[in-house]
Structure formats: structure tokens, C-alpha cells
Coordinates of C-alpha atoms and ligand atoms in Angstrom, one line a residue:
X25 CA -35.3 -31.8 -46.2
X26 CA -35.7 -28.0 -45.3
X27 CA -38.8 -26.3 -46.2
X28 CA -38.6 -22.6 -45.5
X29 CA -42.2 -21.3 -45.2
X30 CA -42.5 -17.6 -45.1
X31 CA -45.2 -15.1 -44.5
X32 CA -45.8 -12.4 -46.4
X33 CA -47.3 -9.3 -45.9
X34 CA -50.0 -8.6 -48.7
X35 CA -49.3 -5.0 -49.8
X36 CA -52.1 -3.3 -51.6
X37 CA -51.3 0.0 -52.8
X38 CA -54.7 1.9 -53.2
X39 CA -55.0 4.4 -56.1
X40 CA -56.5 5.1 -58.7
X41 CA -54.7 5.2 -62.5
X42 CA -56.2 5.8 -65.7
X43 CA -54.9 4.2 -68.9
X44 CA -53.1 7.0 -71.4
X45 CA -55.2 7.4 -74.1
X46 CA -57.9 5.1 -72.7
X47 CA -61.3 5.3 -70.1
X48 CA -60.4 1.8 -68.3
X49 CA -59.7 3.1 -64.6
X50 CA -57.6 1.5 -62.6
X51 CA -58.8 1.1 -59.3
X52 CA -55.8 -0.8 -56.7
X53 CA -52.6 -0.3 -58.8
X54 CA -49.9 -1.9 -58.4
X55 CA -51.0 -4.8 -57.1
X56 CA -48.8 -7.1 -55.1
X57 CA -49.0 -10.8 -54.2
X58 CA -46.7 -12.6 -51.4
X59 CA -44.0 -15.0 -52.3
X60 CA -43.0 -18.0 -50.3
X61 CA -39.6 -19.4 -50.6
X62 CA -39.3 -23.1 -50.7
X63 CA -36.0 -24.9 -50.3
X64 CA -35.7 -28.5 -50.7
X65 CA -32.1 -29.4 -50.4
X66 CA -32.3 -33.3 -50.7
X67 CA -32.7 -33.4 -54.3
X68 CA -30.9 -35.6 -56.7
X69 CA -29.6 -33.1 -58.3
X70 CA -27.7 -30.3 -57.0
X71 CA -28.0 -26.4 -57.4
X72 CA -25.3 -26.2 -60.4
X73 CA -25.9 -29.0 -62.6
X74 CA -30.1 -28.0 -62.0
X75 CA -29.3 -25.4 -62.7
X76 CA -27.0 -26.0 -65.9
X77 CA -29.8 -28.5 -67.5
X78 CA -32.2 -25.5 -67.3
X79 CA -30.0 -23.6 -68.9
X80 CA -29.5 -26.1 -71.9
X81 CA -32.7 -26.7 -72.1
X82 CA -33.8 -23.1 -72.9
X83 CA -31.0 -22.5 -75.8
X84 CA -32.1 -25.9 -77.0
X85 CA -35.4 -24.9 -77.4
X86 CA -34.5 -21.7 -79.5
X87 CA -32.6 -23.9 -81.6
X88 CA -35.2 -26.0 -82.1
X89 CA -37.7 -23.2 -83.2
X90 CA -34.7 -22.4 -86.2
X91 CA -35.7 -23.3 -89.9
X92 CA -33.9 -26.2 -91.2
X93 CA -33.2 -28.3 -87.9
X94 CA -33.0 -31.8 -89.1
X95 CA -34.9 -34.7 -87.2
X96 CA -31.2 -36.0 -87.4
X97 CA -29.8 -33.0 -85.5
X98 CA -32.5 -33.0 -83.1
X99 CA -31.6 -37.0 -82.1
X100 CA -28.2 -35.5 -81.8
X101 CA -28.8 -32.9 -79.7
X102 CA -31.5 -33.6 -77.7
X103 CA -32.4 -35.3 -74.5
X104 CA -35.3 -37.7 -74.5
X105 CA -38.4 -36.4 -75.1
X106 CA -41.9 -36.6 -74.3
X107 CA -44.2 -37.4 -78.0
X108 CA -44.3 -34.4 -80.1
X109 CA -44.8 -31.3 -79.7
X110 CA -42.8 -30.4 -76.1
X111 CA -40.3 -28.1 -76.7
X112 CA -38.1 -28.1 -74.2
X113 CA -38.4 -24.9 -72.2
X114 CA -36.7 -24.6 -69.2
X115 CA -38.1 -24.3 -66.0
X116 CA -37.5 -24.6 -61.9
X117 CA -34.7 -26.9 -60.4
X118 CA -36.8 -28.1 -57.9
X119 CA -33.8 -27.1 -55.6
X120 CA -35.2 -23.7 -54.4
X121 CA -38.5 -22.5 -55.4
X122 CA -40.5 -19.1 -55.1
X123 CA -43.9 -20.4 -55.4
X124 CA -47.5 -18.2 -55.3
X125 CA -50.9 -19.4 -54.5
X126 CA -53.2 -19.0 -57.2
X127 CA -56.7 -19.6 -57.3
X128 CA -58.6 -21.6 -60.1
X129 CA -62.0 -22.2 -61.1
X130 CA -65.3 -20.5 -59.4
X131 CA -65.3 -21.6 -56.4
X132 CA -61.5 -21.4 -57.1
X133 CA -59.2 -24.2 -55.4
X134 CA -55.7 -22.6 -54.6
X135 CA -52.8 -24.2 -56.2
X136 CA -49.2 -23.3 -55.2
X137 CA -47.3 -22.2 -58.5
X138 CA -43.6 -21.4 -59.2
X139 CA -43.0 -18.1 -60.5
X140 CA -41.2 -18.4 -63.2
X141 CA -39.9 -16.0 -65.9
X142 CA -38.6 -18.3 -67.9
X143 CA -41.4 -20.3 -69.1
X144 CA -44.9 -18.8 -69.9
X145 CA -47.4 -21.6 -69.7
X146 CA -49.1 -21.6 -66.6
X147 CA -50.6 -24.7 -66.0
X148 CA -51.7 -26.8 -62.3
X149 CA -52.1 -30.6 -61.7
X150 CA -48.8 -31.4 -61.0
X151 CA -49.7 -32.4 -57.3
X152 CA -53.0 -31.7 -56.1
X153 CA -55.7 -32.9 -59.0
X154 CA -57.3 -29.8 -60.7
X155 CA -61.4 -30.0 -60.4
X156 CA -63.6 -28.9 -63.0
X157 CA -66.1 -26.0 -62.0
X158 CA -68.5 -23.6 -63.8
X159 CA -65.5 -21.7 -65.5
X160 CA -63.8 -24.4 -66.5
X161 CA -63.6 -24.8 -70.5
X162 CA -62.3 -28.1 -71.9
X163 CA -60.0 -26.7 -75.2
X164 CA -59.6 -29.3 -78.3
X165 CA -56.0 -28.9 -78.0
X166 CA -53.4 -31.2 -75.5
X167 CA -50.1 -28.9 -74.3
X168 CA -46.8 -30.6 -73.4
X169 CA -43.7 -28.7 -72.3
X170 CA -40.2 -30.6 -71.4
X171 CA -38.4 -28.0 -68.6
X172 CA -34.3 -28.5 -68.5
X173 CA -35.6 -30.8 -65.0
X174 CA -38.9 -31.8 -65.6
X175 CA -42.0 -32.0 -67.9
X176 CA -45.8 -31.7 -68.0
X177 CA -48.1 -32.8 -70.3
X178 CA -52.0 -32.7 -70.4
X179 CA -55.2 -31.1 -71.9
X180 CA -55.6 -27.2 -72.4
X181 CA -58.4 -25.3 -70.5
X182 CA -59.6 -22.1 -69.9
X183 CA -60.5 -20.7 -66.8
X184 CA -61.0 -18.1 -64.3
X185 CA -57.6 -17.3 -62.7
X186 CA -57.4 -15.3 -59.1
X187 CA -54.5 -14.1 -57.9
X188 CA -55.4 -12.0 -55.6
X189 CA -59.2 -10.4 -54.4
X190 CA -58.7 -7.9 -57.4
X191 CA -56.6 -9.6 -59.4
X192 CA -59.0 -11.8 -61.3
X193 CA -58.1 -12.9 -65.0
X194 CA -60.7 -14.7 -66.6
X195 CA -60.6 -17.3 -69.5
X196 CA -57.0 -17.5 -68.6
X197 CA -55.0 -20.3 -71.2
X198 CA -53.7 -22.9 -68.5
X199 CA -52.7 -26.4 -68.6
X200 CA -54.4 -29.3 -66.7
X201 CA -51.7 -32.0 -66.5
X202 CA -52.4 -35.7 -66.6
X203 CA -48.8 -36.6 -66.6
X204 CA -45.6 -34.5 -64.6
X205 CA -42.1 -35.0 -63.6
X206 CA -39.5 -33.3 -61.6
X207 CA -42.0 -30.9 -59.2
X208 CA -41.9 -31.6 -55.6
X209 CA -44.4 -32.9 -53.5
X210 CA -46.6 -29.6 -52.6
X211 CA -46.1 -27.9 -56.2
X212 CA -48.6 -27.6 -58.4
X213 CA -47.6 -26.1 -61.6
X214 CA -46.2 -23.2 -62.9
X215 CA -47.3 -19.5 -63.1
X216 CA -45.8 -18.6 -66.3
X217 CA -44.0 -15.0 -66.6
X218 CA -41.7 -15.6 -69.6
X219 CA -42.5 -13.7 -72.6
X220 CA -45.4 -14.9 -74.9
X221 CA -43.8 -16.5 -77.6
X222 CA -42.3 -18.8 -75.4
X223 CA -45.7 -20.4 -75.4
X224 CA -45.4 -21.6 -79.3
X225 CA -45.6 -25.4 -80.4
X226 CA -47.0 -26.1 -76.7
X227 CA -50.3 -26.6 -77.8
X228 CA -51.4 -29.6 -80.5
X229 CA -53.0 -29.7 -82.9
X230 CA -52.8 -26.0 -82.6
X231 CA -49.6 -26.0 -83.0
X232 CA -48.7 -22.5 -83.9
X233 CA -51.0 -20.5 -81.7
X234 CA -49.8 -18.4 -79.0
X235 CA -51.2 -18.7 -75.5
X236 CA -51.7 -15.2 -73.6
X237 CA -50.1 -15.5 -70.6
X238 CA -51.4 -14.1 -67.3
X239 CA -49.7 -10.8 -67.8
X240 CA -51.4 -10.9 -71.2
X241 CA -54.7 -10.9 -69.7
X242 CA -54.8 -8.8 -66.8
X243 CA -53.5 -6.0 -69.1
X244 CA -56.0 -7.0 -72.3
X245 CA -59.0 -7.4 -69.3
X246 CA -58.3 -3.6 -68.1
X247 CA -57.0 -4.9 -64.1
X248 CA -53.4 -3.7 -64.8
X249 CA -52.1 -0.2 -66.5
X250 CA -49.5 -2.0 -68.4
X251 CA -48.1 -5.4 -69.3
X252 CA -45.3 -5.3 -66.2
X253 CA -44.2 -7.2 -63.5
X254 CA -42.2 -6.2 -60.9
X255 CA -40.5 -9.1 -58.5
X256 CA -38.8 -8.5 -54.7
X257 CA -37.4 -11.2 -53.6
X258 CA -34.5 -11.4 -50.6
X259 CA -32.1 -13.3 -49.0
X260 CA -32.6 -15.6 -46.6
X261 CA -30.7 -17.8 -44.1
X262 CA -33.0 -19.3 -42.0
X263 CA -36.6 -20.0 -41.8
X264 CA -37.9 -17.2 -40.1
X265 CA -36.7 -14.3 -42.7
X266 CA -38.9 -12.6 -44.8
X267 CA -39.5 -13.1 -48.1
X268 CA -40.7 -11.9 -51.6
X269 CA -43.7 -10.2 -53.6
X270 CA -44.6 -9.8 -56.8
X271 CA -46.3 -6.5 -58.4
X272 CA -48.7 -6.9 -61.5
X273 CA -48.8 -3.4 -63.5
X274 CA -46.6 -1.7 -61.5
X275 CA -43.6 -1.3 -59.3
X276 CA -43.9 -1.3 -55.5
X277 CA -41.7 1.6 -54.3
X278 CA -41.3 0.0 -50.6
X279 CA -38.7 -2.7 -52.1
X280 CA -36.3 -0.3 -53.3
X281 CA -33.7 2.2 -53.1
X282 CA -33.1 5.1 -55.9
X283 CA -33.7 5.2 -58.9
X284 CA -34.5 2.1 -61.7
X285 CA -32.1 1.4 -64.4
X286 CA -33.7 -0.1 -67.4
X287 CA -32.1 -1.5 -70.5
X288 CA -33.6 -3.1 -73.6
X289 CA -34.3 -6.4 -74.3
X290 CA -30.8 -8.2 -75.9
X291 CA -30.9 -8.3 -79.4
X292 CA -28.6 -11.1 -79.4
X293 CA -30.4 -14.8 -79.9
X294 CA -30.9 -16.9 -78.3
X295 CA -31.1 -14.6 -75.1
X296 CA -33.7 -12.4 -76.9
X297 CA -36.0 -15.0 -76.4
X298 CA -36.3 -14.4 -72.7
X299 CA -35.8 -11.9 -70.5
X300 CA -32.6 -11.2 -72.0
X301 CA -29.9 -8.5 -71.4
X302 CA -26.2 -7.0 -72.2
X303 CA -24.3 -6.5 -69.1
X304 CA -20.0 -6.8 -68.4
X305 CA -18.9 -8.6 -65.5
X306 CA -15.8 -7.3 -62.9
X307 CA -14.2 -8.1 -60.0
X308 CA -12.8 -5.9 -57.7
X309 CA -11.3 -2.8 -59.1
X310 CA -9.8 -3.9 -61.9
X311 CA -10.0 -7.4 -62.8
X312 CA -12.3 -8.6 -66.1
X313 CA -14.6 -11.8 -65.5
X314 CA -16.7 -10.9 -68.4
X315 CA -16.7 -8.5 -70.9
X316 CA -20.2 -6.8 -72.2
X317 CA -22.6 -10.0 -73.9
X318 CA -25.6 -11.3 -73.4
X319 CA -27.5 -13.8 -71.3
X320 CA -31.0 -13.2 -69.2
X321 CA -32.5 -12.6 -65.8
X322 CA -34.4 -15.7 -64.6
X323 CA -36.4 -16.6 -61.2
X324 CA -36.3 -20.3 -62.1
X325 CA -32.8 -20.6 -61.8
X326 CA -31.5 -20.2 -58.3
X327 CA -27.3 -19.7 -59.0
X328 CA -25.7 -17.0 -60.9
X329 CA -24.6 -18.8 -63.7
X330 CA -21.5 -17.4 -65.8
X331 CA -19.5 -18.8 -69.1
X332 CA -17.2 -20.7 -68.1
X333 CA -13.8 -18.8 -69.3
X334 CA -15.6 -16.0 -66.7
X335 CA -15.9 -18.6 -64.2
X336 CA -11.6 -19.7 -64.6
X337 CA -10.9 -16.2 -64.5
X338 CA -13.4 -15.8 -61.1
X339 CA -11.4 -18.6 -59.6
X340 CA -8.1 -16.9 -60.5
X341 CA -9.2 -13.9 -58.8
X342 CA -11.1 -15.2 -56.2
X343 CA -8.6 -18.6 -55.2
X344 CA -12.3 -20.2 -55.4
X345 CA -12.2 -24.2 -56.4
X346 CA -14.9 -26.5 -57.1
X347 CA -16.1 -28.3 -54.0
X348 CA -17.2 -32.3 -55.4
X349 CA -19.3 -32.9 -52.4
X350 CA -21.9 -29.6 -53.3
X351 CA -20.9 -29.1 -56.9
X352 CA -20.8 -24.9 -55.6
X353 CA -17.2 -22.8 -56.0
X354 CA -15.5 -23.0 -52.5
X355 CA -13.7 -21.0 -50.6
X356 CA -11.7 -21.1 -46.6
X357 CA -12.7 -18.8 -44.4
X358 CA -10.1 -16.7 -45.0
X359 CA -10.5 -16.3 -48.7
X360 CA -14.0 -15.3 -48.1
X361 CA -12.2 -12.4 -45.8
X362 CA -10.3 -11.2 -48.6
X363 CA -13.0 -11.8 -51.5
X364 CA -14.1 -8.7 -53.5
X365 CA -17.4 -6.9 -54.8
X366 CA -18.3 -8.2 -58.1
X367 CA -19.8 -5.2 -60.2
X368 CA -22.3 -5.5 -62.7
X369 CA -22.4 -3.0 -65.7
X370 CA -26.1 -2.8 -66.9
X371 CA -27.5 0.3 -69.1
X372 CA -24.8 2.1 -67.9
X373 CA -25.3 1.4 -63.9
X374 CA -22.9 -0.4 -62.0
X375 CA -24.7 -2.9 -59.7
X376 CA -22.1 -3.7 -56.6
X377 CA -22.8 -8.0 -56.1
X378 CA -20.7 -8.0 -52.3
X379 CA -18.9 -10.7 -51.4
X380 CA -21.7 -11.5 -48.7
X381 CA -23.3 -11.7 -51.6
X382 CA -21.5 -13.9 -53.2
X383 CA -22.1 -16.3 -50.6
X384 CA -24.2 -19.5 -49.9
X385 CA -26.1 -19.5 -46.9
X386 CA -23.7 -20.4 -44.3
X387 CA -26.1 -21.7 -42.0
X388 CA -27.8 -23.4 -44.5
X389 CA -24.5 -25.6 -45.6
X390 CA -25.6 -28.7 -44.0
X391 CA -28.4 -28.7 -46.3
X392 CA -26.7 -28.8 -49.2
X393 CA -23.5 -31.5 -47.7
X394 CA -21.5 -29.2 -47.3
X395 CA -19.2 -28.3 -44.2
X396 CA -19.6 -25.6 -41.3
X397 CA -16.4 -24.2 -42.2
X398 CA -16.3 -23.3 -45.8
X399 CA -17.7 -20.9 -47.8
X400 CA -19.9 -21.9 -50.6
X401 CA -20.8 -19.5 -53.5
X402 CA -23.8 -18.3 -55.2
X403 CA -21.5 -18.2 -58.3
X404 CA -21.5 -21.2 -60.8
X405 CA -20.4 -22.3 -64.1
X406 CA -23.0 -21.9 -67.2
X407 CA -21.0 -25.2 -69.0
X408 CA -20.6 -23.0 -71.9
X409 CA -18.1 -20.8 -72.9
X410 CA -18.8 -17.1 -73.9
X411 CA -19.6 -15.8 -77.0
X412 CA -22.9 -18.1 -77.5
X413 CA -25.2 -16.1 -77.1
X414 CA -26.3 -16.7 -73.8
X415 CA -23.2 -16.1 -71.6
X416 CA -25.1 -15.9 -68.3
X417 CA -27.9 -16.4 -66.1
X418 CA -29.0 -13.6 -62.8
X419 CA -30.9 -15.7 -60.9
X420 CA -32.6 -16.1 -57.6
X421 CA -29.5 -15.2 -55.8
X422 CA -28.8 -12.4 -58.1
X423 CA -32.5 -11.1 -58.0
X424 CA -32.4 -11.4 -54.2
X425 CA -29.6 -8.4 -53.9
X426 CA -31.6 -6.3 -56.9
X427 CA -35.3 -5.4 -57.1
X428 CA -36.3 -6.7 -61.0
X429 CA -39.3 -5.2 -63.3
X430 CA -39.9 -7.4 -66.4
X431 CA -42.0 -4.8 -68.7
X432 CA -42.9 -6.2 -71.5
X433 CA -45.0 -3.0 -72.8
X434 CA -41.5 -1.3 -73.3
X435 CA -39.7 -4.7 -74.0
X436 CA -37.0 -4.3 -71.7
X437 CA -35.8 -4.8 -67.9
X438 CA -35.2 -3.3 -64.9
X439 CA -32.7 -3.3 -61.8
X440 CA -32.6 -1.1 -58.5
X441 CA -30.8 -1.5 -55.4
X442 CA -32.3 -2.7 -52.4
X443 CA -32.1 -2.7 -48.4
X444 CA -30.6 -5.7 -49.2
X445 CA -28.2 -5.2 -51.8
X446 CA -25.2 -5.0 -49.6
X447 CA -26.8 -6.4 -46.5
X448 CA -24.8 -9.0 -44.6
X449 CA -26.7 -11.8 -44.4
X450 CA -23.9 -15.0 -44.5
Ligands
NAG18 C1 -37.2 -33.1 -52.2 O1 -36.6 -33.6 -53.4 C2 -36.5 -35.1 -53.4 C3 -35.7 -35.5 -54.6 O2 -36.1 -34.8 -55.8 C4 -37.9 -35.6 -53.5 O3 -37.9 -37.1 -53.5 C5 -38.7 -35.2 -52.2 O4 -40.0 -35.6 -52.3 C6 -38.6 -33.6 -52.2 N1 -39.3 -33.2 -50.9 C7 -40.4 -32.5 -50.9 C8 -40.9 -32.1 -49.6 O5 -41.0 -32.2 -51.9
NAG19 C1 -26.1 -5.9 -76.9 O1 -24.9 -6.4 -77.4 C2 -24.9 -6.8 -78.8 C3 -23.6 -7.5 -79.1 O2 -22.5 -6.7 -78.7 C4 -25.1 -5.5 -79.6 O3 -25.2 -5.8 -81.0 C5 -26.4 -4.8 -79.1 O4 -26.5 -3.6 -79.8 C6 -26.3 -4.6 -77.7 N1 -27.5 -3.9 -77.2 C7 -28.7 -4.5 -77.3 C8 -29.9 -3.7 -76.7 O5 -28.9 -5.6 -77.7
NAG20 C1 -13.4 -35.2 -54.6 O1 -12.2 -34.6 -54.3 C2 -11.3 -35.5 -53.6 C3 -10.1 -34.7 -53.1 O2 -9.9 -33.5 -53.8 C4 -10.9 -36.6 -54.4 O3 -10.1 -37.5 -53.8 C5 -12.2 -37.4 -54.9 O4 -11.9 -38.4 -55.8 C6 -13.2 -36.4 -55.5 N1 -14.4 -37.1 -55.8 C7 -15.1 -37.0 -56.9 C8 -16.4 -37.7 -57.0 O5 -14.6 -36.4 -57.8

């Protein structure tokens, strides 16, 4: 077991920002909260199938939300499931974890969360036992969600959320679970950054309301300018590297280089549903892995997950085969000498993933089985072919290399490059 512990620096930009149109001042803006990156490399399951469960999980869920499923279809297509309702949302692996501490309740106990923008109920209990105090409100309703790895299930509260000394959210929607799978020993939960929706048919009997998420709240409550959040997070190849942060409302201008590309939200389903985007895959100068389509930007997944026909034509270009021991794309020494940038078209911008990149921790191969000598990649097969909707997933490793802005008031995403974008870190 490796557990990478990090220390962040707490960054708190002072300023003062006043709402268009609007008297509410805002007084510390943006407002940043440290990351700790967690790896736990023993699990049962490795990165890529983790991380390939997550990803049926959250198509299935879509699917499930479609008029005219059939309880027949839904036997057919689903995994197990925990008693009605707990759509199955994905969530973390449990594999590699960027987790918060967030307070709850006055006095507030600190639970440690997993950031994750790919579910949107936030919810503790998982590990340390959630205490009732003077903000906590009992709801009527239970809440159950099934994650691609895992599940919760419990009875909805509201309470008084601190993130951070002026980033207090109160009568926040979170779950109290009586019942989990699948989270690690020190997890407690999730902090849900996933768009709002997302949070449908979790509750019962309240069945089809929507539960504002944390975002939700800070912006309707007047502490952030606008419903945004803006994640840093970094490579890392030992324990002592610094990690991540997370900006509510704003963007932290330290943790990147020029300027931000945005694009819109996908209109393509199911990759609408999340933080989804268009982009086209390349490698090197000239070689197609994936032409322009759809799929989403995710911190709960830690691989960056392409359709499989992009992943055959990756291994063509690359000489990359599938190592049985890891379940990662491997490559000798000397491929990993010869292997090329792989460039991202986004909104126009061409984001350059290096071969560094591209890479698996090389110090960290024990960890996952593997061998001193090879040269494990970040890159993995979806299980899917393209053309589904949802041909890909940029996660951890992705977001590592690019500072990300989820901004929901504009419905659409953001990518700049970093220091670390083509730092050479494996
Ligand atoms: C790591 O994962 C394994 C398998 O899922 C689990 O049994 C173990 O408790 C985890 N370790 C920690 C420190 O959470
Ligand atoms: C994304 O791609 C789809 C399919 O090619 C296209 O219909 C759509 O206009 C593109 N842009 C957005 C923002 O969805
Ligand atoms: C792994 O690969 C080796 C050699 O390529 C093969 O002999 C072995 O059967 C494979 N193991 C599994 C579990 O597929």
C-alpha cells in the first residue's frame, strides 16, 4: 500500500468582486482549497478495468433515465443493484484519489471527501460515523447512489458545510450513509462536482427532486461570483511532490500558463450529462487515433480512457501492447524513446499530451506489479468502440498536464497549459 500524503499550500486570493447586476460583494474571491493525492495501489481492481466499470456505470445511468427502459432491459443490462432508487452514477476507483477535508456540522467534524466531477451528491459516513449537531436537519427522504466501483446508501440531511474559513455553505443537501462499499479505509464520502441533474432519482420518496450541490449553494448564498470551479492538480512520482487545489468562483491564475480555451458543453448524449466535450485525438504529426466526438473530463477517473478502435490504432503507432500483469498499455524502454506527443484538438486549441506524459510513474511501477524496466501508460482502453456517444474519458492524468475550469454559469469547460504540461516527470 502507498499512501502519498501531500501538503498544500492554502492560497487565498484577497479581493473584492461585486456581482454584475447585483449588491452581494464578494469579499476573498477566488477561493482555493488544498488537494491531497491518495494512492492505494493494492486494490482488487486495477487502474483500467476501475476505471472502465466507472465508465459503464455513468452511460448506464443516462440510459436508465431514458423513457421506455423496460424492467426487462434493465435485468439485462445492469449490474446488481442496491433496492430502488440508486442509479448507478459513477464515481472514484478507489485506485487513486484526490480527496478534500470538509467540515460538517457546527462544531463541524472534518471528513476527507473525493473530489469528484462526476457525481454530484455529496454525502460522508463512509468511514468515520457522521455526528448530529445543532445544524444538522434530519430530511424525510433516504438517498442511495450505486458508483461504477462502489455504492452508498443512507438518510438525507441538511447541514452546515465548511470548506474553508470563508467558504461556508449552509443547509447544504448531503448524505449520511448507513450502508457503503468500495471507499477505502480513511474516505469518507464524496464532494460532489458533477452537474446538478446528476442528483435525480437519488432521493426517495422524493424521487424527482433535484439536490443543489455545493457549487449550487455557495453561488445561490452570495460566497462565490459564479457557479465555477476551477481544479489544479499535478503529477507526481513520489511522495514528496506537491499537489492540487481547487478554486470555488473563480480561477487561480498561479496554476497556469496563457490563455484559457473554453468550449461548450457536448451536445451529444450521453456525454452531455457530465462534463462533456468535442475534442479529435492525434499522434505525432500525422497519425489519426480519434477523430472529433464526444466524451467528458472527469477527476474520478484516474487513466485517459479512449474508444477502443483509437486505442488499436495508438498501439499501431505507438508498438504499445497490453501488459496482463497491470492491465496498462506497455512499452520497452526504447519505444518510450521513440514515442510521440499526442495532441488534443479542443475549441480550436491544440493541447500537446508528451510522451512523459503519456507515462506511468516509473518509480511508482512496483506499486502497481509491474517491472522496473518497462514503461507503463497513462493511456487505456474505454471497452467501447467510438461513435457511442461517449468515446473518451481526460482523467486525473489528463487533468494533471492541463489546468481545468468546470463553469457551469456558461455551461461549458476549460483547459490551459501548465508548468507541468510538458514537464518531465517519468
Ligand atoms: C487499499 O485497497 C484494498 C483493496 O481494495 C483495501 O483492502 C485496503 O484497505 C486499502 N487500503 C487503504 C489504506 O485504504
Ligand atoms: C460536437 O459534436 C457533435 C457531433 O459531431 C456536433 O453535433 C456538435 O455540434 C459539436 N459541438 C457541440 C458543442 O456539441
Ligand atoms: C500473460 O501473458 C503471458 C505471456 O504473454 C501468457 O503466457 C499468460 O498466459 C498471460 N496471462 C494471462 C492471465 O492472460
Amino acid at each position: 500500500m502507498l499512501l502519498v500524503n501531500i501538503v498544500y499550500i492554502l492560497l487565498l486570493l484577497p479581493g473584492v468582486i461585486s456581482r454584475h447586476r447585483s449588491t452581494i460583494k464578494i469579499t476573498h474571491s477566488p477561493i482555493t482549497l488544498p488537494i491531497a493525492k491518495r494512492i492505494n495501489a493494492t486494490g482488487i481492481m486495477k487502474f483500467v478495468e476501475a476505471d472502465r466499470a466507472r465508465a459503464r456505470a455513468l452511460v448506464h445511468m443516462v440510459k436508465m433515465r431514458g423513457a421506455g427502459f423496460t424492467v426487462r432491459a434493465r435485468s439485462l443490462t445492469c449490474p446488481p443493484r442496491e433496492p430502488a432508487p440508486a442509479p448507478a452514477i459513477p464515481a472514484t476507483n478507489g485506485l487513486v484519489q484526490y480527496t478534500a477535508s470538509v467540515g460538517v456540522g457546527s462544531p463541524a467534524s472534518q471528513f476527507s471527501l473525493v473530489i469528484d466531477t462526476g457525481s454530484s451528491n455529496t454525502w460522508v459516513g463512509a468511514t468515520k460515523k457522521f455526528v448530529k449537531t445543532s445544524t444538522s436537519v434530519q430530511t424525510s427522504n433516504r438517498v442511495a447512489v450505486t458508483y461504477g466501483s462502489g455504492s452508498f446508501s443512507g438518510t438525507e440531511f441538511t447541514d452546515r458545510v465548511t470548506l474553508s474559513s470563508t467558504l461556508v455553505i449552509n443547509n447544504q443537501g448531503i448524505g449520511v450513509a448507513s450502508a457503503s462499499s468500495g471507499f477505502d479505509e480513511g474516505v469518507d464520502g464524496i464532494l460532489g462536482l458533477g452537474p446538478t441533474d446528476l442528483t435525480l432519482d437519488t432521493l426517495s420518496p422524493a424521487t424527482s427532486t433535484l439536490i443543489p450541490t455545493v457549487i449550487d449553494n455557495l453561488f445561490a448564498q452570495g460566497t462565490i461570483p459564479s457557479r465555477l470551479v476551477a481544479i489544479s492538480f499535478e503529477p507526481t512520482n513520489s511522495e514528496t511532490i506537491t499537489n492540487g487545489e481547487i478554486t470555488f468562483g473563480g480561477i487561480d491564475s498561479s496554476k497556469f500558463t496563457g490563455a484559457i480555451t473554453f468550449v461548450p458543453i457536448t451536445t451529444t448524449s450521453p456525454a452531455n450529462e457530465f462534463w462533456g466535450i468535442n475534442q479529435s485525438v492525434r499522434y505525432g504529426t500525422s497519425t489519426t487515433i480519434l477523430s472529433t466526438t464526444a466524451g467528458i473530463v472527469d477527476t474520478g477517473t484516474v487513466l485517459l480512457l479512449l474508444a477502443t478502435n483509437a486505442i488499436t490504432a495508438y498501439k499501431k503507432a505507438s508498438g504499445a501492447v497490453l501488459d496482463n500483469t497491470t492491465g496498462l498499455l506497455r512499452l520497452t524502454t526504447a519505444q518510450f524513446a521513440a514515442l510521440q506527443s499526442l495532441f488534443f484538438t479542443i475549441g480550436g486549441t491544440t493541447f500537446e499530451l508528451t510522451a512523459n506524459a503519456q507515462a506511468w510513474p516509473r518509480n511508482l511501477n512496483a506499486d502497481i506489479g509491474g517491472t522496473a524496466n518497462n514503461v507503463y501508460l497513462i493511456v487505456g482502453d474505454l471497452g467501447t468502440p467510438s461513435g457511442e456517444g461517449l468515446d473518451f474519458i481526460n482523467g486525473q492524468t489528463f487533468i494533471e498536464r492541463f489546468y481545468t475550469v468546470f463553469d457551469t454559469t456558461n455551461n461549458r469547460v476549460g483547459f490551459a497549459t501548465t508548468p507541468f504540461t510538458t514537464a518531465t516527470t517519468n
